[in-house]
PDB file of C-alpha atoms in Angstrom:
ATOM      1  CA  HIS A 202     127.265  92.433 -26.217  1.00 45.00           C
ATOM      2  CA  MET A 203     130.795  92.647 -24.802  1.00 55.00           C
ATOM      3  CA  LEU A 204     131.037  88.869 -24.624  1.00 58.00           C
ATOM      4  CA  ASN A 205     129.794  87.880 -28.052  1.00 60.00           C
ATOM      5  CA  SER A 206     130.872  90.965 -30.036  1.00 63.00           C
ATOM      6  CA  THR A 207     127.407  92.113 -31.078  1.00 68.00           C
ATOM      7  CA  LEU A 208     128.343  95.716 -30.259  1.00 70.00           C
ATOM      8  CA  SER A 209     131.273  95.617 -32.675  1.00 72.00           C
ATOM      9  CA  ALA A 210     132.195  92.851 -35.092  1.00 74.00           C
ATOM     10  CA  THR A 211     135.616  92.053 -33.656  1.00 76.00           C
ATOM     11  CA  GLU A 212     136.971  90.248 -36.700  1.00 79.00           C
ATOM     12  CA  ARG A 213     135.950  93.067 -39.037  1.00 82.00           C
ATOM     13  CA  ALA A 214     137.460  95.680 -36.738  1.00 84.00           C
ATOM     14  CA  LEU A 215     140.737  93.749 -36.683  1.00 87.00           C
ATOM     15  CA  CYS A 216     140.714  93.574 -40.478  1.00 90.00           C
ATOM     16  CA  CYS A 217     140.400  97.375 -40.637  1.00 89.00           C
ATOM     17  CA  ILE A 218     143.327  97.807 -38.231  1.00 89.00           C
ATOM     18  CA  LEU A 219     145.518  95.403 -40.196  1.00 89.00           C
ATOM     19  CA  GLU A 220     144.655  97.076 -43.482  1.00 89.00           C
ATOM     20  CA  ASN A 221     145.530 100.554 -42.241  1.00 87.00           C
ATOM     21  CA  TYR A 222     148.379  99.947 -39.764  1.00 85.00           C
ATOM     22  CA  GLN A 223     150.345  97.039 -41.238  1.00 86.00           C
ATOM     23  CA  THR A 224     154.038  97.556 -42.022  1.00 80.00           C
ATOM     24  CA  PRO A 225     156.627  95.166 -43.532  1.00 76.00           C
ATOM     25  CA  ASP A 226     157.794  94.258 -40.000  1.00 76.00           C
ATOM     26  CA  GLY A 227     154.546  94.168 -38.059  1.00 81.00           C
ATOM     27  CA  VAL A 228     151.460  96.124 -37.069  1.00 86.00           C
ATOM     28  CA  ARG A 229     151.383  99.553 -35.453  1.00 83.00           C
ATOM     29  CA  VAL A 230     148.877  99.830 -32.633  1.00 85.00           C
ATOM     30  CA  PRO A 231     146.518 102.784 -33.284  1.00 86.00           C
ATOM     31  CA  GLU A 232     147.139 105.610 -30.827  1.00 82.00           C
ATOM     32  CA  ALA A 233     143.542 105.414 -29.564  1.00 83.00           C
ATOM     33  CA  LEU A 234     144.057 101.773 -28.536  1.00 83.00           C
ATOM     34  CA  GLN A 235     147.491 102.109 -26.928  1.00 79.00           C
ATOM     35  CA  PRO A 236     146.151 102.956 -23.430  1.00 77.00           C
ATOM     36  CA  PHE A 237     144.339  99.595 -23.483  1.00 77.00           C
ATOM     37  CA  MET A 238     147.455  97.705 -24.649  1.00 76.00           C
ATOM     38  CA  MET A 239     149.671  98.394 -21.594  1.00 70.00           C
ATOM     39  CA  GLY A 240     151.950 100.657 -23.597  1.00 68.00           C
ATOM     40  CA  VAL A 241     152.305  98.354 -26.604  1.00 76.00           C
ATOM     41  CA  LYS A 242     152.823 100.520 -29.687  1.00 78.00           C
ATOM     42  CA  PHE A 243     154.007  97.937 -32.203  1.00 79.00           C
ATOM     43  CA  ILE A 244     153.350  94.199 -32.667  1.00 84.00           C
ATOM     44  CA  PRO A 245     156.169  92.613 -34.705  1.00 80.00           C
ATOM     45  CA  PHE A 246     155.632  89.682 -37.042  1.00 82.00           C
ATOM     46  CA  VAL A 247     157.149  86.445 -35.753  1.00 82.00           C
ATOM     47  CA  LYS A 248     156.944  84.582 -39.088  1.00 84.00           C
ATOM     48  CA  GLN A 249     157.599  85.378 -42.723  1.00 82.00           C
ATOM     49  CA  LEU A 250     157.059  83.765 -46.111  1.00 83.00           C
ATOM     50  CA  ASN A 251     160.006  81.925 -47.629  1.00 85.00           C
ATOM     51  CA  LYS A 252     160.629  81.551 -51.362  1.00 86.00           C
ATOM     52  CA  LYS A 253     158.297  78.555 -51.458  1.00 88.00           C
ATOM     53  CA  GLY A 254     155.449  80.551 -49.992  1.00 86.00           C
ATOM     54  CA  GLN A 255     155.665  78.777 -46.645  1.00 88.00           C
ATOM     55  CA  PHE A 256     155.528  80.459 -43.254  1.00 85.00           C
ATOM     56  CA  VAL A 257     158.824  80.182 -41.392  1.00 87.00           C
ATOM     57  CA  ALA A 258     160.219  81.886 -38.297  1.00 83.00           C
ATOM     58  CA  ARG A 259     161.717  85.284 -38.974  1.00 74.00           C
ATOM     59  CA  THR A 260     165.506  85.113 -39.144  1.00 64.00           C
ATOM     60  CA  GLU A 261     165.834  88.145 -36.876  1.00 57.00           C
ATOM     61  CA  PRO A 262     162.806  88.261 -34.601  1.00 49.00           C
ATOM     62  CA  ALA A 263     162.138  91.647 -33.049  1.00 51.00           C
ATOM     63  CA  PRO A 264     163.351  91.978 -29.439  1.00 51.00           C
ATOM     64  CA  LEU A 265     160.801  92.077 -26.620  1.00 47.00           C
ATOM     65  CA  ASP A 266     161.333  95.805 -26.098  1.00 48.00           C
ATOM     66  CA  ALA A 267     160.182  96.448 -29.668  1.00 50.00           C
ATOM     67  CA  LEU A 268     156.844  94.912 -28.745  1.00 50.00           C
ATOM     68  CA  PHE A 269     156.360  97.651 -26.176  1.00 49.00           C
ATOM     69  CA  GLY A 270     157.612 100.374 -28.498  1.00 50.00           C
ATOM     70  CA  ARG A 271     160.794 101.070 -26.574  1.00 49.00           C
ATOM     71  CA  THR A 272     164.519 100.386 -26.660  1.00 50.00           C
ATOM     72  CA  LYS A 273     167.210 100.487 -23.997  1.00 54.00           C
ATOM     73  CA  ASP A 274     167.856 104.178 -24.555  1.00 71.00           C
ATOM     74  CA  MET A 275     164.177 105.113 -24.760  1.00 83.00           C
ATOM     75  CA  TYR A 276     163.016 108.294 -23.074  1.00 91.00           C
ATOM     76  CA  ARG A 277     159.456 107.845 -21.818  1.00 90.00           C
ATOM     77  CA  VAL A 278     157.705 111.048 -20.772  1.00 94.00           C
ATOM     78  CA  TRP A 279     154.284 111.638 -19.265  1.00 94.00           C
ATOM     79  CA  PHE A 280     152.881 115.175 -18.956  1.00 95.00           C
ATOM     80  CA  SER A 281     150.232 116.313 -16.483  1.00 93.00           C
ATOM     81  CA  ASP A 282     147.411 118.667 -17.393  1.00 90.00           C
ATOM     82  CA  ASN A 283     149.054 121.493 -15.435  1.00 88.00           C
ATOM     83  CA  VAL A 284     152.550 121.202 -16.922  1.00 92.00           C
ATOM     84  CA  SER A 285     153.979 124.622 -17.728  1.00 93.00           C
ATOM     85  CA  VAL A 286     154.318 125.620 -21.367  1.00 94.00           C
ATOM     86  CA  GLY A 287     158.040 126.261 -20.917  1.00 95.00           C
ATOM     87  CA  VAL A 288     158.776 122.845 -19.413  1.00 96.00           C
ATOM     88  CA  LYS A 289     156.702 120.875 -21.912  1.00 96.00           C
ATOM     89  CA  GLY A 290     157.966 122.886 -24.871  1.00 96.00           C
ATOM     90  CA  THR A 291     161.610 122.494 -23.857  1.00 97.00           C
ATOM     91  CA  ILE A 292     161.320 118.749 -23.242  1.00 97.00           C
ATOM     92  CA  GLU A 293     159.611 118.223 -26.603  1.00 96.00           C
ATOM     93  CA  TYR A 294     162.240 120.424 -28.292  1.00 96.00           C
ATOM     94  CA  LEU A 295     165.046 118.278 -26.865  1.00 96.00           C
ATOM     95  CA  LEU A 296     163.362 114.981 -27.773  1.00 94.00           C
ATOM     96  CA  LYS A 297     162.748 116.165 -31.323  1.00 93.00           C
ATOM     97  CA  ASN A 298     165.983 117.934 -32.170  1.00 94.00           C
ATOM     98  CA  LEU A 299     168.323 115.505 -30.417  1.00 93.00           C
ATOM     99  CA  LYS A 300     166.494 112.777 -32.371  1.00 90.00           C
ATOM    100  CA  LEU A 301     165.910 110.613 -29.301  1.00 90.00           C
ATOM    101  CA  ASN A 302     163.944 107.386 -29.056  1.00 84.00           C
ATOM    102  CA  GLN A 303     160.851 108.505 -27.220  1.00 87.00           C
ATOM    103  CA  THR A 304     157.269 107.957 -26.187  1.00 87.00           C
ATOM    104  CA  LYS A 305     154.984 110.618 -24.770  1.00 90.00           C
ATOM    105  CA  GLY A 306     151.792 110.302 -22.791  1.00 90.00           C
ATOM    106  CA  LEU A 307     149.760 111.697 -19.915  1.00 92.00           C
ATOM    107  CA  THR A 308     150.333 111.140 -16.218  1.00 92.00           C
ATOM    108  CA  SER A 309     146.804 109.713 -16.145  1.00 90.00           C
ATOM    109  CA  ASP A 310     147.733 106.920 -18.591  1.00 87.00           C
ATOM    110  CA  ALA A 311     147.621 103.359 -17.321  1.00 80.00           C
ATOM    111  CA  ASP A 312     151.310 102.803 -18.086  1.00 79.00           C
ATOM    112  CA  ALA A 313     152.543 105.907 -16.220  1.00 85.00           C
ATOM    113  CA  PRO A 314     154.876 105.243 -13.253  1.00 85.00           C
ATOM    114  CA  GLN A 315     153.508 105.359  -9.727  1.00 86.00           C
ATOM    115  CA  GLU A 316     155.324 108.663  -9.195  1.00 88.00           C
ATOM    116  CA  ALA A 317     152.905 110.273 -11.673  1.00 89.00           C
ATOM    117  CA  ASN A 318     150.204 110.128  -8.987  1.00 85.00           C
ATOM    118  CA  THR A 319     152.103 112.512  -6.717  1.00 85.00           C
ATOM    119  CA  SER A 320     150.323 115.808  -6.194  1.00 83.00           C
ATOM    120  CA  GLY A 321     151.850 118.735  -8.078  1.00 83.00           C
ATOM    121  CA  VAL A 322     153.878 116.650 -10.535  1.00 89.00           C
ATOM    122  CA  GLN A 323     154.084 118.370 -13.930  1.00 90.00           C
ATOM    123  CA  ALA A 324     155.964 115.710 -15.815  1.00 94.00           C
ATOM    124  CA  VAL A 325     157.536 112.299 -15.291  1.00 94.00           C
ATOM    125  CA  LEU A 326     160.520 110.867 -17.154  1.00 94.00           C
ATOM    126  CA  SER A 327     161.582 107.226 -17.198  1.00 91.00           C
ATOM    127  CA  HIS A 328     164.936 106.349 -18.738  1.00 89.00           C
ATOM    128  CA  GLU A 329     166.982 103.190 -18.203  1.00 83.00           C
ATOM    129  CA  GLY A 330     165.509 102.540 -14.775  1.00 81.00           C
ATOM    130  CA  LYS A 331     165.650 106.144 -13.580  1.00 88.00           C
ATOM    131  CA  VAL A 332     162.483 108.111 -12.854  1.00 91.00           C
ATOM    132  CA  LEU A 333     162.421 111.918 -12.505  1.00 93.00           C
ATOM    133  CA  THR A 334     159.397 113.981 -11.540  1.00 91.00           C
ATOM    134  CA  GLU A 335     160.468 117.633 -11.686  1.00 91.00           C
ATOM    135  CA  GLY A 336     160.302 119.589 -14.927  1.00 92.00           C
ATOM    136  CA  THR A 337     163.624 121.417 -14.949  1.00 94.00           C
ATOM    137  CA  SER A 338     165.366 118.327 -13.525  1.00 94.00           C
ATOM    138  CA  ILE A 339     164.091 116.341 -16.502  1.00 96.00           C
ATOM    139  CA  ILE A 340     165.381 119.007 -18.865  1.00 96.00           C
ATOM    140  CA  ARG A 341     168.825 118.982 -17.222  1.00 96.00           C
ATOM    141  CA  PHE A 342     168.943 115.181 -17.203  1.00 96.00           C
ATOM    142  CA  ILE A 343     168.178 114.805 -20.914  1.00 96.00           C
ATOM    143  CA  SER A 344     170.712 117.495 -21.817  1.00 96.00           C
ATOM    144  CA  GLU A 345     173.461 115.957 -19.683  1.00 95.00           C
ATOM    145  CA  GLN A 346     172.747 112.413 -20.878  1.00 94.00           C
ATOM    146  CA  GLU A 347     173.006 113.502 -24.495  1.00 94.00           C
ATOM    147  CA  LYS A 348     175.894 115.904 -23.828  1.00 94.00           C
ATOM    148  CA  SER A 349     173.917 118.719 -25.440  1.00 95.00           C
ATOM    149  CA  SER A 350     175.573 122.105 -25.874  1.00 94.00           C
ATOM    150  CA  LEU A 351     172.258 123.611 -24.759  1.00 96.00           C
ATOM    151  CA  TYR A 352     173.459 122.899 -21.211  1.00 95.00           C
ATOM    152  CA  PRO A 353     177.047 124.184 -21.549  1.00 93.00           C
ATOM    153  CA  ASP A 354     180.059 122.902 -19.649  1.00 92.00           C
ATOM    154  CA  ASN A 355     181.415 126.382 -19.023  1.00 93.00           C
ATOM    155  CA  LEU A 356     180.794 127.061 -15.338  1.00 94.00           C
ATOM    156  CA  GLN A 357     179.880 130.744 -15.668  1.00 94.00           C
ATOM    157  CA  THR A 358     177.516 130.117 -18.559  1.00 95.00           C
ATOM    158  CA  ARG A 359     175.901 127.209 -16.750  1.00 95.00           C
ATOM    159  CA  MET A 360     175.375 129.371 -13.667  1.00 96.00           C
ATOM    160  CA  ARG A 361     173.558 131.921 -15.831  1.00 95.00           C
ATOM    161  CA  VAL A 362     171.416 129.132 -17.282  1.00 96.00           C
ATOM    162  CA  GLU A 363     170.597 127.849 -13.791  1.00 96.00           C
ATOM    163  CA  SER A 364     169.748 131.345 -12.580  1.00 96.00           C
ATOM    164  CA  THR A 365     167.327 131.863 -15.474  1.00 96.00           C
ATOM    165  CA  MET A 366     165.746 128.439 -14.985  1.00 95.00           C
ATOM    166  CA  GLU A 367     165.228 129.122 -11.278  1.00 95.00           C
ATOM    167  CA  TRP A 368     163.695 132.507 -12.066  1.00 95.00           C
ATOM    168  CA  TYR A 369     161.373 130.930 -14.609  1.00 94.00           C
ATOM    169  CA  SER A 370     160.335 128.162 -12.206  1.00 91.00           C
ATOM    170  CA  GLY A 371     159.363 130.793  -9.647  1.00 91.00           C
ATOM    171  CA  LEU A 372     157.202 132.620 -12.176  1.00 90.00           C
ATOM    172  CA  ALA A 373     155.640 129.435 -13.567  1.00 88.00           C
ATOM    173  CA  SER A 374     154.694 128.178 -10.097  1.00 83.00           C
ATOM    174  CA  GLN A 375     152.351 131.147  -9.770  1.00 79.00           C
ATOM    175  CA  GLY A 376     150.605 130.553 -13.091  1.00 67.00           C
ATOM    176  CA  ALA A 377     148.104 128.054 -14.432  1.00 61.00           C
ATOM    177  CA  GLY A 378     150.208 126.123 -16.912  1.00 65.00           C
ATOM    178  CA  HIS A 379     151.661 129.165 -18.664  1.00 75.00           C
ATOM    179  CA  LEU A 380     152.840 132.689 -18.005  1.00 86.00           C
ATOM    180  CA  GLY A 381     149.998 135.095 -18.645  1.00 87.00           C
ATOM    181  CA  GLU A 382     150.362 137.872 -21.168  1.00 90.00           C
ATOM    182  CA  ASP A 383     150.361 140.416 -18.355  1.00 91.00           C
ATOM    183  CA  VAL A 384     153.338 138.686 -16.691  1.00 92.00           C
ATOM    184  CA  LEU A 385     155.208 138.512 -19.994  1.00 94.00           C
ATOM    185  CA  LEU A 386     154.658 142.202 -20.746  1.00 94.00           C
ATOM    186  CA  SER A 387     155.297 143.524 -17.256  1.00 94.00           C
ATOM    187  CA  THR A 388     158.079 141.241 -16.037  1.00 94.00           C
ATOM    188  CA  VAL A 389     159.537 138.763 -18.527  1.00 95.00           C
ATOM    189  CA  LEU A 390     160.017 140.734 -21.743  1.00 96.00           C
ATOM    190  CA  PRO A 391     161.478 143.836 -20.023  1.00 96.00           C
ATOM    191  CA  LYS A 392     164.044 141.648 -18.239  1.00 95.00           C
ATOM    192  CA  LEU A 393     164.867 139.759 -21.430  1.00 96.00           C
ATOM    193  CA  GLU A 394     165.252 143.041 -23.297  1.00 96.00           C
ATOM    194  CA  GLN A 395     167.766 144.196 -20.695  1.00 95.00           C
ATOM    195  CA  THR A 396     169.659 140.878 -20.684  1.00 95.00           C
ATOM    196  CA  LEU A 397     169.863 140.782 -24.482  1.00 95.00           C
ATOM    197  CA  ASP A 398     171.571 144.188 -24.514  1.00 92.00           C
ATOM    198  CA  SER A 399     174.963 142.496 -24.200  1.00 88.00           C
ATOM    199  CA  SER A 400     174.344 139.188 -26.018  1.00 91.00           C
ATOM    200  CA  LYS A 401     172.195 137.579 -28.686  1.00 93.00           C
ATOM    201  CA  PHE A 402     171.115 134.906 -26.207  1.00 96.00           C
ATOM    202  CA  LEU A 403     170.100 134.888 -22.558  1.00 95.00           C
ATOM    203  CA  ALA A 404     173.084 133.078 -21.061  1.00 94.00           C
ATOM    204  CA  GLY A 405     175.909 133.717 -23.476  1.00 89.00           C
ATOM    205  CA  LYS A 406     177.006 133.583 -27.087  1.00 91.00           C
ATOM    206  CA  THR A 407     174.978 130.491 -28.000  1.00 93.00           C
ATOM    207  CA  MET A 408     171.454 129.239 -27.400  1.00 95.00           C
ATOM    208  CA  THR A 409     170.874 127.348 -24.142  1.00 96.00           C
ATOM    209  CA  LEU A 410     168.080 125.796 -22.104  1.00 97.00           C
ATOM    210  CA  ALA A 411     167.398 129.256 -20.692  1.00 96.00           C
ATOM    211  CA  ASP A 412     166.415 130.462 -24.155  1.00 97.00           C
ATOM    212  CA  LEU A 413     164.198 127.440 -24.785  1.00 97.00           C
ATOM    213  CA  LEU A 414     162.194 127.796 -21.569  1.00 96.00           C
ATOM    214  CA  LEU A 415     161.361 131.450 -22.149  1.00 96.00           C
ATOM    215  CA  ALA A 416     160.962 131.124 -25.918  1.00 96.00           C
ATOM    216  CA  ALA A 417     158.348 128.403 -25.441  1.00 96.00           C
ATOM    217  CA  GLU A 418     156.291 130.781 -23.302  1.00 95.00           C
ATOM    218  CA  VAL A 419     156.624 133.734 -25.683  1.00 96.00           C
ATOM    219  CA  LEU A 420     155.804 131.568 -28.717  1.00 95.00           C
ATOM    220  CA  HIS A 421     152.715 130.277 -26.918  1.00 94.00           C
ATOM    221  CA  ALA A 422     151.572 133.829 -26.155  1.00 93.00           C
ATOM    222  CA  SER A 423     152.236 134.954 -29.724  1.00 93.00           C
ATOM    223  CA  LYS A 424     149.573 132.538 -30.996  1.00 93.00           C
ATOM    224  CA  SER A 425     146.909 134.777 -29.514  1.00 93.00           C
ATOM    225  CA  ASN A 426     148.844 138.049 -29.755  1.00 93.00           C
ATOM    226  CA  LYS A 427     151.234 138.238 -32.690  1.00 93.00           C
ATOM    227  CA  GLU A 428     152.420 141.638 -31.482  1.00 93.00           C
ATOM    228  CA  ILE A 429     153.478 140.352 -28.045  1.00 93.00           C
ATOM    229  CA  CYS A 430     157.074 141.503 -28.631  1.00 94.00           C
ATOM    230  CA  SER A 431     156.101 144.852 -30.109  1.00 92.00           C
ATOM    231  CA  GLY A 432     158.168 147.507 -28.386  1.00 91.00           C
ATOM    232  CA  PHE A 433     160.889 145.003 -27.452  1.00 95.00           C
ATOM    233  CA  ALA A 434     163.309 145.157 -30.389  1.00 95.00           C
ATOM    234  CA  ARG A 435     165.967 142.853 -28.921  1.00 95.00           C
ATOM    235  CA  CYS A 436     163.356 140.276 -27.905  1.00 96.00           C
ATOM    236  CA  THR A 437     161.963 140.317 -31.438  1.00 96.00           C
ATOM    237  CA  LYS A 438     165.406 139.524 -32.914  1.00 95.00           C
ATOM    238  CA  TRP A 439     166.036 136.899 -30.224  1.00 96.00           C
ATOM    239  CA  LEU A 440     162.737 135.152 -30.911  1.00 95.00           C
ATOM    240  CA  LYS A 441     163.572 134.908 -34.611  1.00 94.00           C
ATOM    241  CA  LEU A 442     166.822 133.162 -33.697  1.00 93.00           C
ATOM    242  CA  VAL A 443     165.386 130.631 -31.235  1.00 94.00           C
ATOM    243  CA  GLY A 444     161.803 130.319 -32.446  1.00 91.00           C
ATOM    244  CA  ASP A 445     162.267 128.613 -35.821  1.00 90.00           C
ATOM    245  CA  PRO A 446     158.922 126.805 -36.338  1.00 88.00           C
ATOM    246  CA  LYS A 447     160.709 123.824 -37.919  1.00 87.00           C
ATOM    247  CA  LEU A 448     162.459 123.130 -34.607  1.00 88.00           C
ATOM    248  CA  TRP A 449     159.426 123.418 -32.349  1.00 88.00           C
TER     249      TRP A 449
END
């Protein structure tokens, strides 16, 4: 049935895809089929109708990279099943709010780099020939590439950001993808409450990567316990500042 299409009428299936995924410039590959298309996300038209109703070559054919759904400045990220909530949330926050060309997938996808097979890898980033495999390194790299104020140039502020990121990494390495509610209540929130005594944010006067990493964890916990910050007044105010749902 795989050879002569008796399991699924191939032509009819293609008609359904064209009807639902066609755009003026080509056809979007359905997400469910992308793993079988070697990363192809969009198939551009190579011809168009002229005024006489005849097919002619498109005047500006789409570049080859468009066929594979990427451009020169594309950030391609693959997440593993055990990626920490803070790392994944921060990476997705940066990709979204810096409005970056991006694709996201799983380290088990067929188009993931070879480095994705390394034991313990939480995430893999490919960008202009560079491949990174450590969560906080990916976060730093994106921020530096895009010159984001979330990773400030001020040396003292950056040192505070780095200190918080290192502290978080140590906590996350002991968990199973996220910081448990017990860790948040006994360790994280009390420390944040103390840090926020002198500033609205964790590393200075403005929001930084340090805030994103911890906010992602607290927001995740608040889905199951809306009162997670109860008893931590400063943390409650801080979360309102950094946890705008429109940005996450």
